[in-house]
């Protein structure tokens, strides 16, 4: 019983939820890392900002719908300059279905887990992550390379001496694969699928922070892409690292000292959770020490970077929010102008370019494009109204959306 409620607690724990440039070249600060102070932005976000302040156009890409690529409502998207991937279904940027990468099963090149939830593209190869890492070529054929994540060979023992059972992020940089095993370590793997190095996320002697504590937002990203590199957000140190191959360099420091989780909420979580479990049984969850430490603090869920901006999404923390029947707080989007060194924040982006009612960059950035998506049946009335007045939406006139795959929203940032 306690284990079941423990898992429920964890899933419910944190719910958030002046010169300008006209150049398309990236604005690069001279000295890294640069500190971005976001306290005021968290406490005083604007009610809304106009999308036209950031972007000059919006595109809508319906993902092709046919029997071999009918998608289910899982929040497992990944985007690269070449592909849109939903689970292991790959589409091009016109929305055309191309192929599935990998299959479930027990044989060579097959994933024994119930689902392939993470995929990355590096060089000319795809890599899928489940109970195994498997390499496929650019046409999705198995190359013969695969390995289990539940064993290490003798030469790798100094890199990792444990099973990688809690990988929450999977990405690639240059010729390396990156695996974040929450909470303590990012492991680096070469293209031969061998572990070659590791990066500690937190002080090693404090790794009892709990392998159970994790964020529950389906669109949280510990790793995002910036040009040819990866940005890794280490929330224990409030630092964004630029990862180039196997090299980790601090790039941005996210500063919100008074509003961040205190160390005890992180490093004594298991101990405090046991107390919270007893307080829950006694009807005292509102007064449990963990709630007092965590309530009304803030967590950063994503950090993205474009040529001109750093985008940060964050939310207010209420411990055990659903169990305490506390309504959800809106996510906050913070925009840091790299050139002007100015910040604006908002809880809503008003689409004054196409009128879409619920835009928020849930899927982050790909190059200079902000990405979101929606299921057509959720916005059926809006699509049919747009079809009457906007030729770009004429394909949606009189359509039955009940079985359609999602539509990807691509917002093109100003140069």
Short mmCIF file of C-alpha atoms in Angstrom, two decimals:
data_model
loop_
_atom_site.label_atom_id
_atom_site.label_comp_id
_atom_site.label_asym_id
_atom_site.label_seq_id
_atom_site.Cartn_x
_atom_site.Cartn_y
_atom_site.Cartn_z
CA UNK A 1 0.00 0.00 0.00
CA UNK A 2 2.77 2.41 0.96
CA UNK A 3 4.66 1.72 -2.27
CA UNK A 4 1.56 2.40 -4.35
CA UNK A 5 0.89 5.68 -2.57
CA UNK A 6 4.61 6.53 -2.81
CA UNK A 7 4.46 6.24 -6.57
CA UNK A 8 1.29 8.30 -6.66
CA UNK A 9 2.98 10.96 -4.51
CA UNK A 10 5.93 11.13 -6.85
CA UNK A 11 3.80 11.48 -9.95
CA UNK A 12 1.78 14.18 -8.24
CA UNK A 13 4.66 15.90 -6.45
CA UNK A 14 5.55 18.82 -8.65
CA UNK A 15 2.98 20.15 -11.08
CA UNK A 16 3.67 23.42 -12.80
CA UNK A 17 3.57 23.51 -13.74
CA UNK A 18 19.09 48.37 -26.03
CA UNK A 19 20.37 47.86 -29.32
CA UNK A 20 18.58 45.46 -31.57
CA UNK A 21 19.99 43.15 -34.16
CA UNK A 22 18.64 42.36 -37.59
CA UNK A 23 21.27 39.78 -38.32
CA UNK A 24 20.47 36.10 -38.57
CA UNK A 25 23.81 35.38 -36.87
CA UNK A 26 23.70 34.22 -33.28
CA UNK A 27 24.35 36.71 -30.51
CA UNK A 28 27.15 35.16 -28.46
CA UNK A 29 28.10 36.65 -25.07
CA UNK A 30 31.80 37.33 -24.71
CA UNK A 31 32.29 35.74 -21.30
CA UNK A 32 30.60 32.57 -20.19
CA UNK A 33 28.82 31.68 -18.04
CA UNK A 34 26.31 34.54 -17.99
CA UNK A 35 23.88 34.89 -15.09
CA UNK A 36 20.19 35.38 -15.89
CA UNK A 37 18.27 36.73 -12.87
CA UNK A 38 14.65 35.56 -13.14
CA UNK A 39 13.17 36.25 -9.69
CA UNK A 40 11.14 39.30 -10.76
CA UNK A 41 10.12 37.54 -13.97
CA UNK A 42 8.68 34.65 -11.94
CA UNK A 43 6.80 36.86 -9.50
CA UNK A 44 5.47 39.43 -11.97
CA UNK A 45 4.78 37.85 -15.37
CA UNK A 46 2.70 39.73 -17.91
CA UNK A 47 -0.81 38.44 -18.52
CA UNK A 48 0.11 37.97 -22.16
CA UNK A 49 2.57 38.97 -24.85
CA UNK A 50 1.89 39.10 -28.56
CA UNK A 51 3.40 36.40 -30.71
CA UNK A 52 4.33 39.07 -33.27
CA UNK A 53 6.82 40.49 -30.74
CA UNK A 54 8.90 37.36 -31.22
CA UNK A 55 7.94 35.94 -34.61
CA UNK A 56 6.98 36.99 -38.11
CA UNK A 57 5.00 33.97 -39.38
CA UNK A 58 3.37 30.68 -38.39
CA UNK A 59 3.12 27.40 -40.32
CA UNK A 60 0.80 24.45 -39.64
CA UNK A 61 1.99 20.95 -40.56
CA UNK A 62 -0.62 18.14 -40.38
CA UNK A 63 1.14 14.83 -39.77
CA UNK A 64 0.02 12.35 -42.41
CA UNK A 65 -2.75 10.01 -41.28
CA UNK A 66 -2.89 6.47 -42.62
CA UNK A 67 -3.13 2.97 -41.22
CA UNK A 68 0.61 2.42 -40.75
CA UNK A 69 1.12 5.62 -38.75
CA UNK A 70 -1.97 6.14 -36.60
CA UNK A 71 -0.66 7.84 -33.48
CA UNK A 72 -1.85 7.63 -29.91
CA UNK A 73 -1.89 10.48 -27.45
CA UNK A 74 1.53 10.07 -25.86
CA UNK A 75 3.67 13.18 -25.19
CA UNK A 76 6.80 11.67 -26.76
CA UNK A 77 7.89 14.03 -29.50
CA UNK A 78 11.37 14.86 -30.72
CA UNK A 79 12.39 17.26 -33.44
CA UNK A 80 15.56 17.60 -35.48
CA UNK A 81 16.36 19.72 -38.54
CA UNK A 82 15.56 16.69 -40.73
CA UNK A 83 12.79 14.83 -38.94
CA UNK A 84 9.72 15.07 -36.76
CA UNK A 85 9.54 11.97 -34.56
CA UNK A 86 6.55 10.82 -32.53
CA UNK A 87 7.65 7.85 -30.44
CA UNK A 88 9.51 5.97 -33.21
CA UNK A 89 7.32 7.18 -36.11
CA UNK A 90 9.29 9.53 -38.37
CA UNK A 91 7.84 12.28 -40.56
CA UNK A 92 9.50 14.90 -42.73
CA UNK A 93 8.88 18.61 -42.25
CA UNK A 94 6.03 18.58 -44.75
CA UNK A 95 4.25 16.07 -42.48
CA UNK A 96 4.75 13.08 -44.81
CA UNK A 97 5.17 9.78 -42.98
CA UNK A 98 8.52 8.17 -43.82
CA UNK A 99 9.02 5.07 -41.68
CA UNK A 100 9.10 3.59 -38.22
CA UNK A 101 12.49 3.28 -36.56
CA UNK A 102 12.75 -0.07 -34.84
CA UNK A 103 10.19 -2.58 -33.66
CA UNK A 104 9.23 -4.23 -30.41
CA UNK A 105 10.32 -7.81 -29.88
CA UNK A 106 12.97 -10.13 -28.49
CA UNK A 107 15.19 -10.50 -31.55
CA UNK A 108 18.26 -8.65 -32.84
CA UNK A 109 17.50 -5.00 -33.54
CA UNK A 110 14.23 -5.24 -31.60
CA UNK A 111 13.29 -3.48 -28.38
CA UNK A 112 12.00 -5.79 -25.60
CA UNK A 113 10.32 -2.96 -23.66
CA UNK A 114 6.65 -2.11 -24.14
CA UNK A 115 7.41 1.16 -25.90
CA UNK A 116 10.21 3.03 -27.67
CA UNK A 117 9.83 6.43 -26.06
CA UNK A 118 13.11 8.14 -26.92
CA UNK A 119 14.92 8.53 -30.21
CA UNK A 120 17.80 10.66 -31.39
CA UNK A 121 19.40 11.25 -34.77
CA UNK A 122 23.17 11.65 -35.08
CA UNK A 123 25.24 11.75 -38.23
CA UNK A 124 23.40 9.41 -40.57
CA UNK A 125 22.02 7.12 -37.90
CA UNK A 126 19.02 6.83 -35.61
CA UNK A 127 19.39 5.60 -32.04
CA UNK A 128 16.47 4.33 -29.98
CA UNK A 129 16.34 4.00 -26.23
CA UNK A 130 14.35 1.46 -24.27
CA UNK A 131 15.86 -1.46 -22.41
CA UNK A 132 18.50 -1.39 -25.13
CA UNK A 133 20.20 1.23 -27.26
CA UNK A 134 19.91 0.21 -30.90
CA UNK A 135 21.48 1.82 -33.96
CA UNK A 136 19.65 2.11 -37.30
CA UNK A 137 20.74 3.71 -40.55
CA UNK A 138 19.10 6.75 -42.16
CA UNK A 139 16.44 4.52 -43.75
CA UNK A 140 15.64 2.84 -40.40
CA UNK A 141 17.42 -0.47 -41.09
CA UNK A 142 19.20 -2.15 -38.16
CA UNK A 143 22.98 -1.74 -38.50
CA UNK A 144 23.88 -4.64 -36.22
CA UNK A 145 24.89 -2.42 -33.29
CA UNK A 146 22.94 -2.71 -30.06
CA UNK A 147 23.56 -3.09 -26.36
CA UNK A 148 21.63 -3.67 -23.17
CA UNK A 149 21.58 -0.91 -20.58
CA UNK A 150 21.49 -3.45 -17.77
CA UNK A 151 25.07 -4.64 -17.98
CA UNK A 152 28.55 -3.16 -18.34
CA UNK A 153 31.75 -4.83 -19.44
CA UNK A 154 34.99 -4.83 -17.46
CA UNK A 155 36.57 -1.89 -19.30
CA UNK A 156 33.48 0.28 -18.68
CA UNK A 157 33.19 -0.45 -14.97
CA UNK A 158 35.09 2.71 -14.00
CA UNK A 159 32.54 4.76 -15.98
CA UNK A 160 29.41 3.18 -14.59
CA UNK A 161 29.04 0.36 -12.12
CA UNK A 162 25.28 0.37 -11.99
CA UNK A 163 22.25 -0.29 -14.15
CA UNK A 164 20.89 2.72 -15.99
CA UNK A 165 17.33 2.28 -14.80
CA UNK A 166 16.22 5.90 -14.59
CA UNK A 167 17.19 7.57 -17.86
CA UNK A 168 15.06 10.68 -18.31
CA UNK A 169 16.89 12.31 -21.24
CA UNK A 170 18.60 10.96 -24.36
CA UNK A 171 20.35 13.11 -26.95
CA UNK A 172 23.42 13.35 -29.15
CA UNK A 173 26.20 15.87 -29.64
CA UNK A 174 28.82 15.63 -32.36
CA UNK A 175 29.72 11.92 -32.40
CA UNK A 176 28.60 11.16 -28.86
CA UNK A 177 25.36 9.92 -27.28
CA UNK A 178 24.25 11.47 -23.98
CA UNK A 179 22.17 9.65 -21.37
CA UNK A 180 20.98 11.40 -18.21
CA UNK A 181 20.43 8.84 -15.47
CA UNK A 182 18.40 10.82 -12.94
CA UNK A 183 19.35 12.29 -10.59
CA UNK A 184 23.11 12.18 -10.47
CA UNK A 185 24.97 11.47 -13.71
CA UNK A 186 25.08 12.16 -17.44
CA UNK A 187 26.81 9.27 -19.20
CA UNK A 188 28.60 9.73 -22.52
CA UNK A 189 28.67 6.92 -25.07
CA UNK A 190 30.57 6.67 -28.36
CA UNK A 191 29.20 5.41 -31.67
CA UNK A 192 30.37 1.90 -30.80
CA UNK A 193 27.86 2.12 -27.94
CA UNK A 194 30.62 2.10 -25.32
CA UNK A 195 30.59 4.31 -22.23
CA UNK A 196 33.56 6.67 -22.41
CA UNK A 197 32.96 9.32 -19.72
CA UNK A 198 30.48 10.76 -17.25
CA UNK A 199 29.47 14.14 -15.88
CA UNK A 200 28.29 14.45 -12.28
CA UNK A 201 25.13 16.49 -11.88
CA UNK A 202 25.33 16.88 -8.11
CA UNK A 203 27.86 16.39 -5.30
CA UNK A 204 28.47 12.66 -5.32
CA UNK A 205 28.35 12.30 -1.53
CA UNK A 206 24.78 13.65 -1.63
CA UNK A 207 23.40 11.20 -4.14
CA UNK A 208 20.76 10.06 -1.63
CA UNK A 209 18.76 12.99 -3.00
CA UNK A 210 16.48 10.18 -4.10
CA UNK A 211 16.29 8.43 -7.38
CA UNK A 212 12.54 8.76 -6.99
CA UNK A 213 12.31 12.55 -7.00
CA UNK A 214 11.60 13.72 -10.54
CA UNK A 215 9.50 16.24 -12.38
CA UNK A 216 6.18 15.06 -13.73
CA UNK A 217 5.65 17.45 -16.63
CA UNK A 218 5.35 15.50 -19.88
CA UNK A 219 7.14 18.26 -21.79
CA UNK A 220 10.05 18.73 -19.39
CA UNK A 221 13.38 18.63 -21.16
CA UNK A 222 16.68 18.21 -19.36
CA UNK A 223 18.46 18.35 -22.72
CA UNK A 224 17.69 20.62 -25.65
CA UNK A 225 19.54 21.43 -28.84
CA UNK A 226 21.43 24.58 -29.75
CA UNK A 227 23.06 24.55 -33.20
CA UNK A 228 25.35 21.51 -33.26
CA UNK A 229 25.50 21.18 -29.49
CA UNK A 230 23.24 20.19 -26.61
CA UNK A 231 22.15 22.34 -23.69
CA UNK A 232 21.90 20.38 -20.44
CA UNK A 233 20.03 22.04 -17.57
CA UNK A 234 21.43 20.95 -14.21
CA UNK A 235 18.78 22.11 -11.77
CA UNK A 236 20.85 21.08 -8.73
CA UNK A 237 23.35 23.78 -9.70
CA UNK A 238 20.92 26.04 -11.62
CA UNK A 239 23.39 25.92 -14.48
CA UNK A 240 22.91 25.34 -18.19
CA UNK A 241 25.86 23.47 -19.66
CA UNK A 242 26.74 23.54 -23.34
CA UNK A 243 27.69 20.00 -24.31
CA UNK A 244 29.93 19.62 -27.33
CA UNK A 245 30.76 15.98 -27.85
CA UNK A 246 31.87 14.89 -24.38
CA UNK A 247 32.83 18.38 -23.18
CA UNK A 248 30.57 20.18 -20.65
CA UNK A 249 31.00 23.96 -20.39
CA UNK A 250 28.85 26.22 -18.17
CA UNK A 251 26.94 28.63 -20.41
CA UNK A 252 24.07 30.16 -18.40
CA UNK A 253 23.38 30.40 -14.67
CA UNK A 254 19.69 30.69 -13.84
CA UNK A 255 19.43 32.76 -10.66
CA UNK A 256 16.30 32.80 -8.49
CA UNK A 257 17.78 32.21 -5.05
CA UNK A 258 14.83 33.15 -2.86
CA UNK A 259 12.40 31.13 -4.93
CA UNK A 260 14.39 27.97 -5.62
CA UNK A 261 13.95 24.71 -3.75
CA UNK A 262 16.04 24.65 -0.56
CA UNK A 263 18.75 22.01 -0.40
CA UNK A 264 16.88 20.01 2.24
CA UNK A 265 13.97 19.49 -0.16
CA UNK A 266 16.39 17.85 -2.58
CA UNK A 267 18.99 16.10 -0.47
CA UNK A 268 16.69 14.92 2.34
CA UNK A 269 13.75 14.07 0.15
CA UNK A 270 13.47 10.37 1.03
CA UNK A 271 13.59 11.06 4.76
CA UNK A 272 11.03 13.86 4.45
CA UNK A 273 8.82 11.76 2.22
CA UNK A 274 8.53 9.09 4.90
CA UNK A 275 7.30 11.79 7.27
CA UNK A 276 4.89 13.08 4.60
CA UNK A 277 3.46 9.58 4.16
CA UNK A 278 2.67 9.38 7.87
CA UNK A 279 1.23 12.90 7.83
CA UNK A 280 -0.95 11.95 4.87
CA UNK A 281 -2.32 8.99 6.80
CA UNK A 282 -3.01 11.33 9.71
CA UNK A 283 -4.70 13.99 7.59
CA UNK A 284 -1.87 16.50 8.14
CA UNK A 285 -0.38 16.70 4.65
CA UNK A 286 -0.71 20.51 4.53
CA UNK A 287 1.58 20.77 7.55
CA UNK A 288 4.18 18.17 6.61
CA UNK A 289 7.78 19.53 6.59
CA UNK A 290 8.24 18.70 2.90
CA UNK A 291 5.25 20.85 1.96
CA UNK A 292 6.55 23.73 4.06
CA UNK A 293 9.91 23.51 2.27
CA UNK A 294 8.51 23.22 -1.25
CA UNK A 295 5.28 25.21 -1.37
CA UNK A 296 5.42 28.40 -3.46
CA UNK A 297 8.96 27.75 -4.63
CA UNK A 298 9.61 27.51 -8.37
CA UNK A 299 11.19 24.98 -10.70
CA UNK A 300 12.64 25.46 -14.16
CA UNK A 301 11.44 22.74 -16.52
CA UNK A 302 13.05 23.75 -19.83
CA UNK A 303 15.78 26.00 -21.21
CA UNK A 304 15.99 26.65 -24.95
CA UNK A 305 18.25 28.95 -26.92
CA UNK A 306 17.90 30.63 -30.31
CA UNK A 307 20.17 33.10 -32.06
CA UNK A 308 18.73 36.05 -30.14
CA UNK A 309 16.91 34.62 -27.12
CA UNK A 310 17.13 32.25 -24.20
CA UNK A 311 13.66 30.85 -23.42
CA UNK A 312 13.01 29.49 -19.94
CA UNK A 313 9.81 27.76 -18.85
CA UNK A 314 9.09 27.50 -15.16
CA UNK A 315 6.26 26.91 -12.72
CA UNK A 316 5.23 27.30 -9.11
CA UNK A 317 5.62 24.24 -6.90
CA UNK A 318 2.97 22.97 -4.55
CA UNK A 319 3.96 19.68 -2.95
CA UNK A 320 1.39 16.92 -3.49
CA UNK A 321 -0.82 19.39 -5.33
CA UNK A 322 -3.56 16.94 -6.52
CA UNK A 323 -3.79 15.22 -3.14
CA UNK A 324 -4.26 18.60 -1.47
CA UNK A 325 -6.73 19.66 -4.19
CA UNK A 326 -4.78 22.81 -5.06
CA UNK A 327 -5.55 24.11 -8.59
CA UNK A 328 -2.75 24.05 -11.14
CA UNK A 329 -0.68 27.19 -11.64
CA UNK A 330 -0.02 28.42 -15.19
CA UNK A 331 3.39 27.82 -16.69
CA UNK A 332 5.56 30.91 -17.04
CA UNK A 333 7.58 31.62 -20.17
CA UNK A 334 10.64 33.83 -19.66
CA UNK A 335 12.33 35.42 -22.69
CA UNK A 336 15.87 36.70 -22.20
CA UNK A 337 17.10 38.97 -25.00
CA UNK A 338 20.78 38.07 -25.44
CA UNK A 339 21.65 41.35 -27.15
CA UNK A 340 19.69 43.81 -24.99
CA UNK A 341 20.17 41.74 -21.81
CA UNK A 342 16.52 42.33 -20.96
CA UNK A 343 13.85 39.95 -19.71
CA UNK A 344 10.13 39.67 -20.27
CA UNK A 345 7.87 36.95 -18.91
CA UNK A 346 4.30 35.87 -19.47
CA UNK A 347 1.75 33.18 -18.68
CA UNK A 348 0.22 33.43 -22.16
CA UNK A 349 1.33 34.04 -25.73
CA UNK A 350 -1.46 35.62 -27.75
CA UNK A 351 -1.26 34.51 -31.37
CA UNK A 352 -2.01 37.72 -33.24
CA UNK A 353 -0.58 36.22 -36.46
CA UNK A 354 -3.04 33.37 -37.10
CA UNK A 355 -5.38 33.49 -34.09
CA UNK A 356 -4.63 30.02 -32.70
CA UNK A 357 -6.16 30.11 -29.19
CA UNK A 358 -3.76 28.03 -27.08
CA UNK A 359 -0.19 28.44 -28.30
CA UNK A 360 2.64 27.69 -25.87
CA UNK A 361 6.05 26.37 -26.87
CA UNK A 362 5.54 22.96 -25.29
CA UNK A 363 7.96 21.28 -27.68
CA UNK A 364 10.64 23.95 -27.54
CA UNK A 365 12.86 25.10 -30.38
CA UNK A 366 14.30 23.63 -33.54
CA UNK A 367 16.81 26.12 -34.87
CA UNK A 368 14.90 29.39 -35.16
CA UNK A 369 11.45 27.79 -34.90
CA UNK A 370 9.22 27.53 -31.82
CA UNK A 371 7.24 24.28 -31.82
CA UNK A 372 3.84 23.31 -30.45
CA UNK A 373 1.18 20.83 -31.58
CA UNK A 374 -2.48 19.98 -31.14
CA UNK A 375 -4.91 17.22 -32.02
CA UNK A 376 -7.35 18.42 -34.71
CA UNK A 377 -10.46 17.19 -32.90
CA UNK A 378 -9.55 19.51 -30.00
CA UNK A 379 -9.71 22.58 -32.27
CA UNK A 380 -12.29 21.44 -34.81
CA UNK A 381 -14.40 24.61 -34.69
CA UNK A 382 -11.37 26.89 -34.99
CA UNK A 383 -9.99 24.93 -37.97
CA UNK A 384 -13.30 25.03 -39.83
CA UNK A 385 -13.68 28.78 -39.22
CA UNK A 386 -10.14 29.40 -40.46
CA UNK A 387 -10.88 27.33 -43.56
CA UNK A 388 -13.57 29.87 -44.53
CA UNK A 389 -11.22 32.86 -44.52
CA UNK A 390 -7.63 31.65 -44.87
CA UNK A 391 -6.61 29.68 -48.01
CA UNK A 392 -3.84 27.96 -46.05
CA UNK A 393 -6.52 26.15 -44.06
CA UNK A 394 -8.78 25.21 -46.98
CA UNK A 395 -7.78 21.54 -46.65
CA UNK A 396 -9.65 21.40 -43.34
CA UNK A 397 -13.05 22.47 -44.70
CA UNK A 398 -15.72 19.83 -44.06
CA UNK A 399 -13.22 17.33 -42.70
CA UNK A 400 -13.85 14.68 -40.05
CA UNK A 401 -11.02 15.11 -37.53
CA UNK A 402 -11.83 12.22 -35.21
CA UNK A 403 -9.03 9.95 -36.50
CA UNK A 404 -6.52 12.56 -37.64
CA UNK A 405 -2.93 12.69 -36.41
CA UNK A 406 -1.69 15.85 -34.67
CA UNK A 407 -0.92 19.14 -36.37
CA UNK A 408 2.50 20.63 -35.65
CA UNK A 409 2.64 24.40 -35.17
CA UNK A 410 5.86 26.02 -36.38
CA UNK A 411 6.46 29.62 -35.30
CA UNK A 412 9.24 31.31 -37.26
CA UNK A 413 11.23 33.64 -35.02
CA UNK A 414 12.29 37.06 -36.22
CA UNK A 415 15.84 37.28 -37.51
#
